[in-house]
């Protein structure tokens, strides 16, 4: 006889940029620096085409994006390194801030007995720069970037499953919630089997993209998440 699964949400995987962190379009500014280094100058058709692709793939692992944009590993790695360097410099310049209510939401989730993990499509060096800039070191027990999960970022489920395995906070993936601002976040949650997959309207994508990718809920902000989870268990 099979024991029914307790579907109380015990583990919450939260995206960073656009979900818990407001970066004011720094991804596009950092891309300008990276693409310029490889000859795709702002104002050219080539740059416009690549920038449109970057916008469309917000939430995906950045090195994966550059591999498709530049076609070969060496220029993709150079572009990614230039992007991460430029983004880090913008972060160090004080150009990011928490999404209003994000830190409080994370603290509420923890107070409710849920384990929170912060995930990103950026490299570890950039993720650490963001955490330092916000004073968020130690805010959650685990932070993950694609390299921490074998190198595959969203839309693969790897970071969500890595959080599940490392934290041991949940007994079943049905007890996991995945929250983000892009369709790629939604896909990663669905593919991981998460019990709740929520899009937030503070970032790159909107309701239609969330629903098409399998979101179970759409929220105005991550600040609304604690109340939602108290309502669903």
mmCIF file of C-alpha atoms in Angstrom:
data_model
loop_
_atom_site.group_PDB
_atom_site.id
_atom_site.type_symbol
_atom_site.label_atom_id
_atom_site.label_comp_id
_atom_site.label_asym_id
_atom_site.label_seq_id
_atom_site.Cartn_x
_atom_site.Cartn_y
_atom_site.Cartn_z
ATOM 1 C CA UNK A 1 0.000 0.000 0.000
ATOM 2 C CA UNK A 2 1.329 3.432 -0.981
ATOM 3 C CA UNK A 3 1.399 6.175 1.645
ATOM 4 C CA UNK A 4 -0.125 9.447 0.346
ATOM 5 C CA UNK A 5 2.412 12.233 -0.102
ATOM 6 C CA UNK A 6 2.308 15.183 2.284
ATOM 7 C CA UNK A 7 2.200 18.118 -0.152
ATOM 8 C CA UNK A 8 3.031 20.819 2.395
ATOM 9 C CA UNK A 9 5.672 23.064 0.790
ATOM 10 C CA UNK A 10 8.908 22.555 2.708
ATOM 11 C CA UNK A 11 11.525 23.776 0.209
ATOM 12 C CA UNK A 12 11.343 27.015 -1.811
ATOM 13 C CA UNK A 13 13.714 27.665 -4.730
ATOM 14 C CA UNK A 14 13.750 31.384 -5.500
ATOM 15 C CA UNK A 15 15.331 32.978 -8.561
ATOM 16 C CA UNK A 16 17.442 36.082 -7.977
ATOM 17 C CA UNK A 17 17.527 38.787 -10.716
ATOM 18 C CA UNK A 18 13.980 39.890 -11.491
ATOM 19 C CA UNK A 19 12.453 37.841 -8.670
ATOM 20 C CA UNK A 20 14.188 38.754 -5.427
ATOM 21 C CA UNK A 21 16.677 41.235 -6.893
ATOM 22 C CA UNK A 22 15.833 44.344 -8.952
ATOM 23 C CA UNK A 23 18.698 45.042 -11.339
ATOM 24 C CA UNK A 24 17.135 47.720 -13.556
ATOM 25 C CA UNK A 25 18.127 46.226 -16.896
ATOM 26 C CA UNK A 26 21.751 45.478 -15.999
ATOM 27 C CA UNK A 27 21.668 42.273 -18.043
ATOM 28 C CA UNK A 28 21.220 44.297 -21.230
ATOM 29 C CA UNK A 29 23.915 46.792 -20.242
ATOM 30 C CA UNK A 30 26.347 44.003 -19.432
ATOM 31 C CA UNK A 31 25.496 42.296 -22.726
ATOM 32 C CA UNK A 32 26.383 45.493 -24.581
ATOM 33 C CA UNK A 33 29.851 45.322 -23.061
ATOM 34 C CA UNK A 34 30.244 41.633 -23.870
ATOM 35 C CA UNK A 35 28.979 41.798 -27.436
ATOM 36 C CA UNK A 36 31.024 44.909 -28.185
ATOM 37 C CA UNK A 37 34.158 43.020 -27.244
ATOM 38 C CA UNK A 38 33.304 40.475 -29.953
ATOM 39 C CA UNK A 39 32.348 42.926 -32.669
ATOM 40 C CA UNK A 40 28.555 43.037 -32.300
ATOM 41 C CA UNK A 41 28.505 46.795 -31.810
ATOM 42 C CA UNK A 42 25.422 48.554 -30.369
ATOM 43 C CA UNK A 43 23.365 50.109 -33.157
ATOM 44 C CA UNK A 44 24.102 47.370 -35.686
ATOM 45 C CA UNK A 45 21.563 44.789 -36.943
ATOM 46 C CA UNK A 46 23.766 42.003 -35.549
ATOM 47 C CA UNK A 47 23.683 43.556 -32.075
ATOM 48 C CA UNK A 48 19.918 44.125 -32.227
ATOM 49 C CA UNK A 49 19.309 40.495 -33.191
ATOM 50 C CA UNK A 50 21.528 39.168 -30.416
ATOM 51 C CA UNK A 51 20.015 41.514 -27.823
ATOM 52 C CA UNK A 52 16.516 40.344 -28.794
ATOM 53 C CA UNK A 53 17.648 36.776 -28.171
ATOM 54 C CA UNK A 54 19.114 37.710 -24.778
ATOM 55 C CA UNK A 55 15.793 39.288 -23.798
ATOM 56 C CA UNK A 56 13.840 36.250 -24.971
ATOM 57 C CA UNK A 57 16.031 33.855 -22.986
ATOM 58 C CA UNK A 58 16.133 35.715 -19.678
ATOM 59 C CA UNK A 59 16.477 33.173 -16.885
ATOM 60 C CA UNK A 60 18.554 30.707 -18.876
ATOM 61 C CA UNK A 61 22.171 29.935 -18.029
ATOM 62 C CA UNK A 62 24.200 32.765 -19.561
ATOM 63 C CA UNK A 63 26.956 30.566 -20.987
ATOM 64 C CA UNK A 64 24.289 28.508 -22.796
ATOM 65 C CA UNK A 65 22.909 31.698 -24.322
ATOM 66 C CA UNK A 66 26.344 32.802 -25.518
ATOM 67 C CA UNK A 67 27.086 29.386 -26.981
ATOM 68 C CA UNK A 68 24.055 29.698 -29.231
ATOM 69 C CA UNK A 69 24.727 33.333 -30.073
ATOM 70 C CA UNK A 70 28.376 32.951 -31.039
ATOM 71 C CA UNK A 71 28.362 29.371 -32.310
ATOM 72 C CA UNK A 72 31.713 28.191 -30.990
ATOM 73 C CA UNK A 73 33.033 27.552 -27.498
ATOM 74 C CA UNK A 74 35.985 29.977 -27.505
ATOM 75 C CA UNK A 75 34.061 33.140 -28.452
ATOM 76 C CA UNK A 76 31.167 32.045 -26.219
ATOM 77 C CA UNK A 77 33.507 31.732 -23.244
ATOM 78 C CA UNK A 78 35.062 35.131 -24.016
ATOM 79 C CA UNK A 79 31.619 36.703 -24.299
ATOM 80 C CA UNK A 80 30.484 35.093 -21.067
ATOM 81 C CA UNK A 81 33.595 36.250 -19.209
ATOM 82 C CA UNK A 82 33.131 39.801 -20.522
ATOM 83 C CA UNK A 83 29.445 39.728 -19.572
ATOM 84 C CA UNK A 84 30.087 38.473 -16.039
ATOM 85 C CA UNK A 85 32.862 41.049 -15.573
ATOM 86 C CA UNK A 86 30.662 43.902 -16.801
ATOM 87 C CA UNK A 87 27.691 42.805 -14.697
ATOM 88 C CA UNK A 88 29.899 42.498 -11.628
ATOM 89 C CA UNK A 89 31.212 46.027 -12.134
ATOM 90 C CA UNK A 90 27.650 47.366 -12.391
ATOM 91 C CA UNK A 91 26.720 45.501 -9.214
ATOM 92 C CA UNK A 92 29.765 46.899 -7.430
ATOM 93 C CA UNK A 93 28.603 50.342 -8.557
ATOM 94 C CA UNK A 94 25.505 50.012 -6.407
ATOM 95 C CA UNK A 95 23.050 49.536 -9.273
ATOM 96 C CA UNK A 96 21.024 46.697 -7.778
ATOM 97 C CA UNK A 97 18.569 46.509 -4.891
ATOM 98 C CA UNK A 98 16.232 43.939 -3.360
ATOM 99 C CA UNK A 99 12.768 43.661 -4.872
ATOM 100 C CA UNK A 100 10.580 45.459 -2.302
ATOM 101 C CA UNK A 101 9.611 42.993 0.399
ATOM 102 C CA UNK A 102 11.915 40.231 -0.882
ATOM 103 C CA UNK A 103 14.146 39.928 2.160
ATOM 104 C CA UNK A 104 11.135 40.083 4.449
ATOM 105 C CA UNK A 105 9.433 37.344 2.411
ATOM 106 C CA UNK A 106 12.495 35.105 2.695
ATOM 107 C CA UNK A 107 12.592 35.663 6.444
ATOM 108 C CA UNK A 108 8.864 34.925 6.730
ATOM 109 C CA UNK A 109 9.249 31.703 4.771
ATOM 110 C CA UNK A 110 12.043 30.615 7.097
ATOM 111 C CA UNK A 111 9.984 31.583 10.158
ATOM 112 C CA UNK A 112 7.194 29.365 8.800
ATOM 113 C CA UNK A 113 9.615 26.435 8.826
ATOM 114 C CA UNK A 114 10.395 26.360 5.118
ATOM 115 C CA UNK A 115 13.912 26.081 3.690
ATOM 116 C CA UNK A 116 14.753 28.739 1.086
ATOM 117 C CA UNK A 117 17.399 28.383 -1.638
ATOM 118 C CA UNK A 118 18.437 31.193 -4.007
ATOM 119 C CA UNK A 119 19.200 30.159 -7.600
ATOM 120 C CA UNK A 120 20.576 32.027 -10.604
ATOM 121 C CA UNK A 121 21.620 31.638 -14.229
ATOM 122 C CA UNK A 122 24.732 33.733 -13.550
ATOM 123 C CA UNK A 123 28.165 32.342 -12.735
ATOM 124 C CA UNK A 124 29.162 31.892 -9.094
ATOM 125 C CA UNK A 125 31.374 34.996 -9.106
ATOM 126 C CA UNK A 126 28.439 37.162 -10.161
ATOM 127 C CA UNK A 127 26.032 35.507 -7.759
ATOM 128 C CA UNK A 128 28.463 36.146 -4.906
ATOM 129 C CA UNK A 129 28.878 39.776 -5.957
ATOM 130 C CA UNK A 130 25.092 40.242 -5.806
ATOM 131 C CA UNK A 131 24.854 38.575 -2.391
ATOM 132 C CA UNK A 132 27.657 40.774 -1.070
ATOM 133 C CA UNK A 133 26.175 43.964 -2.520
ATOM 134 C CA UNK A 134 22.830 43.272 -0.852
ATOM 135 C CA UNK A 135 24.270 42.026 2.419
ATOM 136 C CA UNK A 136 22.544 38.679 1.850
ATOM 137 C CA UNK A 137 25.402 36.357 2.797
ATOM 138 C CA UNK A 138 23.945 33.963 5.313
ATOM 139 C CA UNK A 139 20.360 34.942 4.543
ATOM 140 C CA UNK A 140 19.617 31.446 3.205
ATOM 141 C CA UNK A 141 21.343 28.108 3.880
ATOM 142 C CA UNK A 142 22.150 27.439 0.211
ATOM 143 C CA UNK A 143 22.682 29.392 -2.998
ATOM 144 C CA UNK A 144 23.079 27.678 -6.369
ATOM 145 C CA UNK A 145 24.342 28.595 -9.836
ATOM 146 C CA UNK A 146 24.441 26.258 -12.866
ATOM 147 C CA UNK A 147 27.993 25.096 -12.095
ATOM 148 C CA UNK A 148 26.801 23.832 -8.712
ATOM 149 C CA UNK A 149 24.377 21.483 -10.465
ATOM 150 C CA UNK A 150 26.641 19.923 -13.053
ATOM 151 C CA UNK A 151 26.744 22.918 -15.391
ATOM 152 C CA UNK A 152 23.192 22.901 -16.707
ATOM 153 C CA UNK A 153 21.041 25.877 -15.787
ATOM 154 C CA UNK A 154 17.420 26.591 -16.602
ATOM 155 C CA UNK A 155 15.241 25.405 -18.277
ATOM 156 C CA UNK A 156 16.737 22.128 -17.040
ATOM 157 C CA UNK A 157 15.518 20.989 -13.597
ATOM 158 C CA UNK A 158 19.024 20.435 -12.266
ATOM 159 C CA UNK A 159 19.294 23.361 -9.807
ATOM 160 C CA UNK A 160 15.894 22.590 -8.305
ATOM 161 C CA UNK A 161 16.805 18.933 -7.898
ATOM 162 C CA UNK A 162 20.223 19.870 -6.515
ATOM 163 C CA UNK A 163 18.489 22.002 -3.880
ATOM 164 C CA UNK A 164 16.190 19.056 -3.084
ATOM 165 C CA UNK A 165 19.131 16.673 -2.695
ATOM 166 C CA UNK A 166 21.458 18.990 -0.787
ATOM 167 C CA UNK A 167 19.034 20.442 1.726
ATOM 168 C CA UNK A 168 17.009 17.277 2.408
ATOM 169 C CA UNK A 169 14.300 19.704 3.472
ATOM 170 C CA UNK A 170 11.573 17.840 1.581
ATOM 171 C CA UNK A 171 10.619 14.187 1.325
ATOM 172 C CA UNK A 172 9.076 14.501 -2.127
ATOM 173 C CA UNK A 173 9.445 16.957 -5.017
ATOM 174 C CA UNK A 174 5.745 17.706 -4.543
ATOM 175 C CA UNK A 175 6.850 19.575 -1.398
ATOM 176 C CA UNK A 176 9.015 21.958 -3.458
ATOM 177 C CA UNK A 177 7.983 25.408 -4.694
ATOM 178 C CA UNK A 178 9.829 27.114 -7.566
ATOM 179 C CA UNK A 179 9.410 30.859 -8.058
ATOM 180 C CA UNK A 180 10.838 33.079 -10.795
ATOM 181 C CA UNK A 181 10.219 35.858 -13.294
ATOM 182 C CA UNK A 182 10.778 33.942 -16.545
ATOM 183 C CA UNK A 183 9.258 31.076 -18.488
ATOM 184 C CA UNK A 184 12.562 29.243 -18.011
ATOM 185 C CA UNK A 185 12.029 29.284 -14.250
ATOM 186 C CA UNK A 186 8.586 27.782 -14.801
ATOM 187 C CA UNK A 187 9.931 25.061 -17.092
ATOM 188 C CA UNK A 188 12.652 24.101 -14.626
ATOM 189 C CA UNK A 189 10.073 23.780 -11.863
ATOM 190 C CA UNK A 190 7.679 21.727 -13.981
ATOM 191 C CA UNK A 191 10.463 19.426 -15.161
ATOM 192 C CA UNK A 192 11.610 18.924 -11.554
ATOM 193 C CA UNK A 193 8.094 17.885 -10.552
ATOM 194 C CA UNK A 194 7.686 20.788 -8.118
ATOM 195 C CA UNK A 195 4.320 20.939 -6.381
ATOM 196 C CA UNK A 196 4.008 24.706 -6.859
ATOM 197 C CA UNK A 197 5.487 26.741 -9.720
ATOM 198 C CA UNK A 198 4.858 30.483 -9.510
ATOM 199 C CA UNK A 199 5.714 33.357 -11.829
ATOM 200 C CA UNK A 200 6.222 36.866 -10.468
ATOM 201 C CA UNK A 201 5.454 40.045 -12.393
ATOM 202 C CA UNK A 202 8.586 41.943 -11.320
ATOM 203 C CA UNK A 203 10.918 40.782 -14.074
ATOM 204 C CA UNK A 204 11.333 39.671 -17.652
ATOM 205 C CA UNK A 205 8.191 37.728 -18.585
ATOM 206 C CA UNK A 206 4.449 37.990 -17.985
ATOM 207 C CA UNK A 207 1.332 35.965 -17.302
ATOM 208 C CA UNK A 208 0.927 34.459 -20.771
ATOM 209 C CA UNK A 209 4.498 33.154 -20.862
ATOM 210 C CA UNK A 210 4.202 31.826 -17.307
ATOM 211 C CA UNK A 211 1.002 29.929 -18.008
ATOM 212 C CA UNK A 212 2.311 28.549 -21.302
ATOM 213 C CA UNK A 213 5.346 27.178 -19.480
ATOM 214 C CA UNK A 214 3.227 25.454 -16.829
ATOM 215 C CA UNK A 215 2.983 27.906 -13.925
ATOM 216 C CA UNK A 216 0.474 26.907 -11.276
ATOM 217 C CA UNK A 217 0.281 30.456 -9.880
ATOM 218 C CA UNK A 218 1.145 34.026 -10.896
ATOM 219 C CA UNK A 219 1.960 36.641 -8.249
ATOM 220 C CA UNK A 220 2.515 40.379 -8.386
ATOM 221 C CA UNK A 221 5.685 39.935 -6.342
ATOM 222 C CA UNK A 222 7.669 37.474 -4.270
ATOM 223 C CA UNK A 223 6.394 39.486 -1.301
ATOM 224 C CA UNK A 224 3.047 37.725 -1.840
ATOM 225 C CA UNK A 225 4.561 34.245 -1.567
ATOM 226 C CA UNK A 226 4.422 33.634 2.211
ATOM 227 C CA UNK A 227 0.683 34.293 2.305
ATOM 228 C CA UNK A 228 0.124 32.063 -0.722
ATOM 229 C CA UNK A 229 2.012 29.173 0.853
ATOM 230 C CA UNK A 230 0.160 29.548 4.141
ATOM 231 C CA UNK A 231 -3.017 29.152 2.150
ATOM 232 C CA UNK A 232 -1.972 26.047 0.214
ATOM 233 C CA UNK A 233 -0.006 24.333 2.987
#
